[in-house]
Amino acid sequence: MDVTPLVPSGAQIIQAYADGTFRISGTVHDGAVIVFPDQTVNWTVSTDMGVDDFAPLLARASELDVVLLGLGAGVANPPFELRRALKDRGLAVDFMDTGAACRTYNVLMAEGRRVAAALLPV
C-alpha cells in the first residue's frame, strides 16, 4: 500500500536541506529561498530582517493562507513590530526553525493548502 501523499505535477517539494543549501524538486539552491507551491526563488534577506525583505511574499499575499518562516537552526521570534507589520499587510507568518518549516510546508502543500516557506539556510 502506497501511503505517500499525492502531490500535483510540477509542485515544489522540499527534499533536503544542509550545509547552506536546499534541494527542492530536484534542483539545488544555495542560500535562502522562498518556496511557493508553483516555484522556488532565491531570497535576498538582510541580517536585521525588515518588511522590505518580504516583498516577494507581499506581492503574492492574496494567494497565501500562511507563510512558514524558517529561521535557521534555532528559533528566535522576530521583533513584535515586524510581526505586526507583516500581519497588517496581509501575511500570516509562523516562525520556526528551518527543519520544521520544511516538513510543515511539504505536509500543507500536499494537502492543497495555500502555503509558502521563506527559509534561511542551516
Tab-separated table of N, CA and C in Angstrom:
chain	number	residue	atom	x	y	z
A	1	MET	N	0.849	-1.174	0.000
A	1	MET	CA	0.000	0.000	0.000
A	1	MET	C	0.893	1.234	0.000
A	2	ASP	N	0.639	2.145	-0.936
A	2	ASP	CA	1.380	3.397	-1.023
A	2	ASP	C	0.738	4.396	-0.075
A	3	VAL	N	1.520	4.919	0.883
A	3	VAL	CA	0.978	5.876	1.842
A	3	VAL	C	1.561	7.275	1.633
A	4	THR	N	2.278	7.476	0.541
A	4	THR	CA	2.818	8.803	0.273
A	4	THR	C	1.701	9.700	-0.245
A	5	PRO	N	1.738	10.978	0.119
A	5	PRO	CA	0.677	11.872	-0.325
A	5	PRO	C	0.757	12.118	-1.824
A	6	LEU	N	-0.391	12.310	-2.439
A	6	LEU	CA	-0.423	12.671	-3.840
A	6	LEU	C	-0.066	14.142	-3.959
A	7	VAL	N	0.902	14.419	-4.806
A	7	VAL	CA	1.368	15.785	-4.987
A	7	VAL	C	1.131	16.175	-6.442
A	8	PRO	N	0.529	17.315	-6.675
A	8	PRO	CA	0.270	17.737	-8.056
A	8	PRO	C	1.562	17.822	-8.871
A	9	SER	N	1.474	17.489	-10.134
A	9	SER	CA	2.619	17.577	-11.030
A	9	SER	C	3.140	19.007	-11.061
A	10	GLY	N	4.453	19.166	-10.973
A	10	GLY	CA	5.071	20.484	-11.009
A	10	GLY	C	5.131	21.185	-9.673
A	11	ALA	N	4.536	20.608	-8.643
A	11	ALA	CA	4.560	21.228	-7.322
A	11	ALA	C	5.967	21.168	-6.736
A	12	GLN	N	6.313	22.198	-6.001
A	12	GLN	CA	7.628	22.282	-5.378
A	12	GLN	C	7.630	21.503	-4.065
A	13	ILE	N	8.516	20.516	-3.978
A	13	ILE	CA	8.671	19.694	-2.783
A	13	ILE	C	10.071	19.921	-2.225
A	14	ILE	N	10.170	20.175	-0.934
A	14	ILE	CA	11.473	20.333	-0.300
A	14	ILE	C	11.982	18.938	0.040
A	15	GLN	N	13.059	18.542	-0.625
A	15	GLN	CA	13.588	17.192	-0.460
A	15	GLN	C	14.693	17.107	0.582
A	16	ALA	N	15.514	18.150	0.700
A	16	ALA	CA	16.635	18.104	1.634
A	16	ALA	C	17.132	19.517	1.920
A	17	TYR	N	17.807	19.650	3.069
A	17	TYR	CA	18.469	20.906	3.422
A	17	TYR	C	19.678	20.570	4.269
A	18	ALA	N	20.804	21.231	3.997
A	18	ALA	CA	22.035	21.041	4.775
A	18	ALA	C	23.127	21.922	4.194
A	19	ASP	N	24.079	22.267	5.036
A	19	ASP	CA	25.289	22.981	4.599
A	19	ASP	C	24.986	24.206	3.740
A	20	GLY	N	23.959	24.946	4.095
A	20	GLY	CA	23.650	26.182	3.394
A	20	GLY	C	22.911	26.022	2.078
A	21	THR	N	22.444	24.796	1.782
A	21	THR	CA	21.734	24.565	0.527
A	21	THR	C	20.390	23.883	0.782
A	22	PHE	N	19.554	23.953	-0.235
A	22	PHE	CA	18.265	23.267	-0.235
A	22	PHE	C	18.146	22.509	-1.547
A	23	ARG	N	17.596	21.293	-1.511
A	23	ARG	CA	17.234	20.582	-2.736
A	23	ARG	C	15.715	20.576	-2.801
A	24	ILE	N	15.202	21.237	-3.845
A	24	ILE	CA	13.760	21.408	-3.992
A	24	ILE	C	13.371	20.919	-5.379
A	25	SER	N	12.548	19.890	-5.395
A	25	SER	CA	12.097	19.285	-6.658
A	25	SER	C	13.263	19.006	-7.601
A	26	GLY	N	14.338	18.468	-7.038
A	26	GLY	CA	15.486	18.043	-7.833
A	26	GLY	C	16.510	19.117	-8.144
A	27	THR	N	16.246	20.361	-7.760
A	27	THR	CA	17.173	21.464	-8.028
A	27	THR	C	17.807	21.918	-6.721
A	28	VAL	N	19.131	22.101	-6.743
A	28	VAL	CA	19.849	22.567	-5.562
A	28	VAL	C	19.923	24.086	-5.593
A	29	HIS	N	19.574	24.697	-4.462
A	29	HIS	CA	19.602	26.151	-4.300
A	29	HIS	C	20.568	26.483	-3.169
A	30	ASP	N	21.470	27.424	-3.409
A	30	ASP	CA	22.389	27.897	-2.373
A	30	ASP	C	21.765	29.071	-1.647
A	31	GLY	N	21.859	29.063	-0.331
A	31	GLY	CA	21.387	30.193	0.459
A	31	GLY	C	19.887	30.199	0.666
A	32	ALA	N	19.400	31.345	1.132
A	32	ALA	CA	17.989	31.499	1.482
A	32	ALA	C	17.093	31.414	0.245
A	33	VAL	N	15.920	30.821	0.438
A	33	VAL	CA	14.952	30.658	-0.650
A	33	VAL	C	13.540	30.917	-0.138
A	34	ILE	N	12.657	31.212	-1.084
A	34	ILE	CA	11.226	31.229	-0.809
A	34	ILE	C	10.612	30.174	-1.710
A	35	VAL	N	9.875	29.262	-1.094
A	35	VAL	CA	9.257	28.165	-1.828
A	35	VAL	C	7.747	28.388	-1.856
A	36	PHE	N	7.239	28.567	-3.065
A	36	PHE	CA	5.805	28.619	-3.301
A	36	PHE	C	5.417	27.265	-3.905
A	37	PRO	N	4.170	26.866	-3.871
A	37	PRO	CA	3.797	25.590	-4.482
A	37	PRO	C	4.167	25.467	-5.958
A	38	ASP	N	4.227	26.601	-6.663
A	38	ASP	CA	4.489	26.554	-8.104
A	38	ASP	C	5.889	26.990	-8.513
A	39	GLN	N	6.685	27.532	-7.597
A	39	GLN	CA	8.035	27.961	-7.940
A	39	GLN	C	8.871	28.207	-6.692
A	40	THR	N	10.185	28.160	-6.884
A	40	THR	CA	11.130	28.481	-5.823
A	40	THR	C	11.998	29.625	-6.317
A	41	VAL	N	12.189	30.631	-5.463
A	41	VAL	CA	13.016	31.778	-5.824
A	41	VAL	C	14.096	31.989	-4.767
A	42	ASN	N	15.257	32.462	-5.220
A	42	ASN	CA	16.301	32.835	-4.268
A	42	ASN	C	15.812	34.034	-3.481
A	43	TRP	N	16.203	34.096	-2.211
A	43	TRP	CA	15.712	35.142	-1.322
A	43	TRP	C	16.888	35.940	-0.782
A	44	THR	N	16.921	37.213	-1.122
A	44	THR	CA	17.925	38.109	-0.560
A	44	THR	C	17.308	38.736	0.676
A	45	VAL	N	17.877	38.392	1.819
A	45	VAL	CA	17.313	38.860	3.087
A	45	VAL	C	18.437	39.485	3.906
A	46	SER	N	18.150	40.632	4.515
A	46	SER	CA	19.155	41.318	5.318
A	46	SER	C	19.279	40.668	6.690
A	47	THR	N	20.398	40.903	7.350
A	47	THR	CA	20.615	40.295	8.663
A	47	THR	C	19.660	40.844	9.714
A	48	ASP	N	19.189	42.087	9.530
A	48	ASP	CA	18.251	42.648	10.505
A	48	ASP	C	16.796	42.446	10.094
A	49	MET	N	16.528	41.734	9.032
A	49	MET	CA	15.218	41.319	8.546
A	49	MET	C	14.105	42.339	8.809
A	50	GLY	N	13.735	43.040	7.755
A	50	GLY	CA	12.654	44.023	7.838
A	50	GLY	C	11.549	43.700	6.848
A	51	VAL	N	10.526	44.504	6.845
A	51	VAL	CA	9.368	44.291	5.989
A	51	VAL	C	9.773	44.213	4.516
A	52	ASP	N	10.711	45.037	4.088
A	52	ASP	CA	11.141	45.041	2.685
A	52	ASP	C	11.683	43.685	2.245
A	53	ASP	N	12.250	42.922	3.160
A	53	ASP	CA	12.769	41.591	2.822
A	53	ASP	C	11.649	40.634	2.404
A	54	PHE	N	10.436	40.956	2.746
A	54	PHE	CA	9.303	40.086	2.459
A	54	PHE	C	8.547	40.492	1.188
A	55	ALA	N	9.139	41.369	0.387
A	55	ALA	CA	8.480	41.867	-0.830
A	55	ALA	C	7.968	40.745	-1.739
A	56	PRO	N	8.748	39.670	-2.003
A	56	PRO	CA	8.216	38.612	-2.875
A	56	PRO	C	6.966	37.945	-2.291
A	57	LEU	N	6.895	37.846	-0.984
A	57	LEU	CA	5.723	37.251	-0.335
A	57	LEU	C	4.564	38.234	-0.293
A	58	LEU	N	4.862	39.492	-0.036
A	58	LEU	CA	3.811	40.504	-0.009
A	58	LEU	C	3.145	40.638	-1.372
A	59	ALA	N	3.930	40.462	-2.433
A	59	ALA	CA	3.372	40.551	-3.785
A	59	ALA	C	2.354	39.451	-4.054
A	60	ARG	N	2.462	38.348	-3.321
A	60	ARG	CA	1.542	37.223	-3.529
A	60	ARG	C	0.677	36.951	-2.292
A	61	ALA	N	0.579	37.919	-1.402
A	61	ALA	CA	-0.140	37.729	-0.136
A	61	ALA	C	-1.568	37.243	-0.333
A	62	SER	N	-2.239	37.717	-1.350
A	62	SER	CA	-3.637	37.316	-1.565
A	62	SER	C	-3.757	35.845	-1.974
A	63	GLU	N	-2.654	35.226	-2.393
A	63	GLU	CA	-2.643	33.818	-2.803
A	63	GLU	C	-2.279	32.879	-1.656
A	64	LEU	N	-1.944	33.438	-0.484
A	64	LEU	CA	-1.385	32.627	0.604
A	64	LEU	C	-2.248	32.690	1.855
A	65	ASP	N	-2.425	31.526	2.472
A	65	ASP	CA	-3.082	31.477	3.778
A	65	ASP	C	-2.065	31.582	4.897
A	66	VAL	N	-0.867	31.047	4.656
A	66	VAL	CA	0.165	31.054	5.694
A	66	VAL	C	1.540	31.050	5.047
A	67	VAL	N	2.463	31.736	5.718
A	67	VAL	CA	3.873	31.719	5.348
A	67	VAL	C	4.632	31.113	6.523
A	68	LEU	N	5.439	30.121	6.227
A	68	LEU	CA	6.276	29.495	7.238
A	68	LEU	C	7.665	30.108	7.118
A	69	LEU	N	8.136	30.725	8.178
A	69	LEU	CA	9.453	31.356	8.163
A	69	LEU	C	10.422	30.482	8.929
A	70	GLY	N	11.337	29.843	8.193
A	70	GLY	CA	12.371	29.001	8.794
A	70	GLY	C	13.569	29.854	9.138
A	71	LEU	N	13.862	29.968	10.423
A	71	LEU	CA	14.872	30.899	10.918
A	71	LEU	C	16.252	30.269	11.109
A	72	GLY	N	16.545	29.175	10.421
A	72	GLY	CA	17.838	28.518	10.591
A	72	GLY	C	17.740	27.405	11.605
A	73	ALA	N	18.842	27.159	12.306
A	73	ALA	CA	18.899	26.029	13.236
A	73	ALA	C	18.094	26.259	14.509
A	74	GLY	N	17.903	27.487	14.899
A	74	GLY	CA	17.169	27.775	16.124
A	74	GLY	C	15.995	28.689	15.859
A	75	VAL	N	15.238	28.944	16.898
A	75	VAL	CA	14.079	29.816	16.767
A	75	VAL	C	14.263	31.004	17.698
A	76	ALA	N	14.141	32.178	17.139
A	76	ALA	CA	14.116	33.413	17.917
A	76	ALA	C	13.029	34.268	17.278
A	77	ASN	N	12.028	34.602	18.036
A	77	ASN	CA	10.933	35.395	17.472
A	77	ASN	C	11.437	36.744	16.998
A	78	PRO	N	11.123	37.100	15.749
A	78	PRO	CA	11.452	38.439	15.263
A	78	PRO	C	10.728	39.485	16.101
A	79	PRO	N	11.182	40.717	16.024
A	79	PRO	CA	10.554	41.779	16.822
A	79	PRO	C	9.052	41.882	16.571
A	80	PHE	N	8.339	42.261	17.606
A	80	PHE	CA	6.896	42.412	17.525
A	80	PHE	C	6.504	43.355	16.397
A	81	GLU	N	7.263	44.425	16.195
A	81	GLU	CA	6.941	45.405	15.158
A	81	GLU	C	6.936	44.757	13.772
A	82	LEU	N	7.887	43.871	13.505
A	82	LEU	CA	7.940	43.178	12.216
A	82	LEU	C	6.748	42.245	12.066
A	83	ARG	N	6.468	41.486	13.101
A	83	ARG	CA	5.335	40.562	13.039
A	83	ARG	C	4.031	41.320	12.799
A	84	ARG	N	3.848	42.431	13.479
A	84	ARG	CA	2.641	43.243	13.324
A	84	ARG	C	2.574	43.839	11.913
A	85	ALA	N	3.697	44.347	11.409
A	85	ALA	CA	3.727	44.966	10.080
A	85	ALA	C	3.366	43.946	9.000
A	86	LEU	N	3.862	42.721	9.120
A	86	LEU	CA	3.538	41.685	8.136
A	86	LEU	C	2.062	41.316	8.207
A	87	LYS	N	1.557	41.183	9.413
A	87	LYS	CA	0.133	40.862	9.591
A	87	LYS	C	-0.746	41.979	9.027
A	88	ASP	N	-0.371	43.227	9.287
A	88	ASP	CA	-1.139	44.366	8.769
A	88	ASP	C	-1.143	44.408	7.247
A	89	ARG	N	-0.133	43.803	6.615
A	89	ARG	CA	-0.043	43.771	5.153
A	89	ARG	C	-0.622	42.487	4.564
A	90	GLY	N	-1.245	41.689	5.414
A	90	GLY	CA	-1.957	40.511	4.921
A	90	GLY	C	-1.192	39.215	4.938
A	91	LEU	N	-0.028	39.180	5.595
A	91	LEU	CA	0.733	37.929	5.684
A	91	LEU	C	0.589	37.316	7.067
A	92	ALA	N	0.091	36.097	7.113
A	92	ALA	CA	0.068	35.327	8.349
A	92	ALA	C	1.350	34.513	8.369
A	93	VAL	N	2.268	34.848	9.274
A	93	VAL	CA	3.591	34.223	9.304
A	93	VAL	C	3.752	33.415	10.584
A	94	ASP	N	4.165	32.152	10.403
A	94	ASP	CA	4.519	31.293	11.534
A	94	ASP	C	6.034	31.158	11.564
A	95	PHE	N	6.632	31.393	12.716
A	95	PHE	CA	8.078	31.371	12.876
A	95	PHE	C	8.507	30.053	13.510
A	96	MET	N	9.517	29.404	12.921
A	96	MET	CA	10.003	28.117	13.429
A	96	MET	C	11.410	27.886	12.905
A	97	ASP	N	12.051	26.812	13.354
A	97	ASP	CA	13.359	26.504	12.791
A	97	ASP	C	13.171	25.992	11.364
A	98	THR	N	14.245	26.036	10.581
A	98	THR	CA	14.151	25.711	9.165
A	98	THR	C	13.690	24.274	8.922
A	99	GLY	N	14.170	23.331	9.707
A	99	GLY	CA	13.748	21.938	9.527
A	99	GLY	C	12.253	21.769	9.697
A	100	ALA	N	11.708	22.365	10.733
A	100	ALA	CA	10.262	22.284	10.968
A	100	ALA	C	9.491	22.974	9.845
A	101	ALA	N	10.012	24.093	9.359
A	101	ALA	CA	9.341	24.804	8.267
A	101	ALA	C	9.316	23.962	6.995
A	102	CYS	N	10.419	23.264	6.711
A	102	CYS	CA	10.472	22.399	5.517
A	102	CYS	C	9.442	21.278	5.609
A	103	ARG	N	9.418	20.610	6.741
A	103	ARG	CA	8.486	19.489	6.917
A	103	ARG	C	7.036	19.962	6.878
A	104	THR	N	6.752	21.061	7.569
A	104	THR	CA	5.385	21.579	7.623
A	104	THR	C	4.928	22.045	6.247
A	105	TYR	N	5.812	22.707	5.514
A	105	TYR	CA	5.474	23.151	4.152
A	105	TYR	C	5.053	21.952	3.304
A	106	ASN	N	5.851	20.880	3.304
A	106	ASN	CA	5.542	19.713	2.471
A	106	ASN	C	4.171	19.133	2.814
A	107	VAL	N	3.861	19.039	4.086
A	107	VAL	CA	2.566	18.490	4.502
A	107	VAL	C	1.429	19.396	4.052
A	108	LEU	N	1.544	20.689	4.336
A	108	LEU	CA	0.466	21.617	3.981
A	108	LEU	C	0.286	21.717	2.471
A	109	MET	N	1.397	21.758	1.731
A	109	MET	CA	1.313	21.841	0.277
A	109	MET	C	0.645	20.584	-0.276
A	110	ALA	N	1.005	19.413	0.240
A	110	ALA	CA	0.403	18.164	-0.223
A	110	ALA	C	-1.093	18.120	0.074
A	111	GLU	N	-1.525	18.820	1.124
A	111	GLU	CA	-2.945	18.903	1.463
A	111	GLU	C	-3.689	19.925	0.603
A	112	GLY	N	-2.947	20.632	-0.258
A	112	GLY	CA	-3.580	21.623	-1.112
A	112	GLY	C	-3.745	22.988	-0.471
A	113	ARG	N	-3.080	23.200	0.651
A	113	ARG	CA	-3.174	24.498	1.333
A	113	ARG	C	-2.402	25.563	0.576
A	114	ARG	N	-2.772	26.786	0.756
A	114	ARG	CA	-2.112	27.934	0.112
A	114	ARG	C	-0.980	28.399	1.035
A	115	VAL	N	0.199	27.814	0.837
A	115	VAL	CA	1.320	27.994	1.750
A	115	VAL	C	2.578	28.376	0.981
A	116	ALA	N	3.455	29.083	1.655
A	116	ALA	CA	4.795	29.360	1.148
A	116	ALA	C	5.751	29.204	2.327
A	117	ALA	N	7.018	28.910	2.007
A	117	ALA	CA	8.049	28.798	3.035
A	117	ALA	C	9.194	29.726	2.680
A	118	ALA	N	9.524	30.621	3.591
A	118	ALA	CA	10.688	31.500	3.460
A	118	ALA	C	11.750	30.890	4.367
A	119	LEU	N	12.849	30.434	3.776
A	119	LEU	CA	13.784	29.583	4.504
A	119	LEU	C	15.196	30.159	4.551
A	120	LEU	N	15.705	30.326	5.772
A	120	LEU	CA	17.102	30.663	5.961
A	120	LEU	C	17.878	29.347	6.039
A	121	PRO	N	19.072	29.310	5.461
A	121	PRO	CA	19.819	28.043	5.445
A	121	PRO	C	20.306	27.634	6.827
A	122	VAL	N	20.575	26.345	6.936
A	122	VAL	CA	21.127	25.766	8.161
A	122	VAL	C	22.585	25.482	7.902
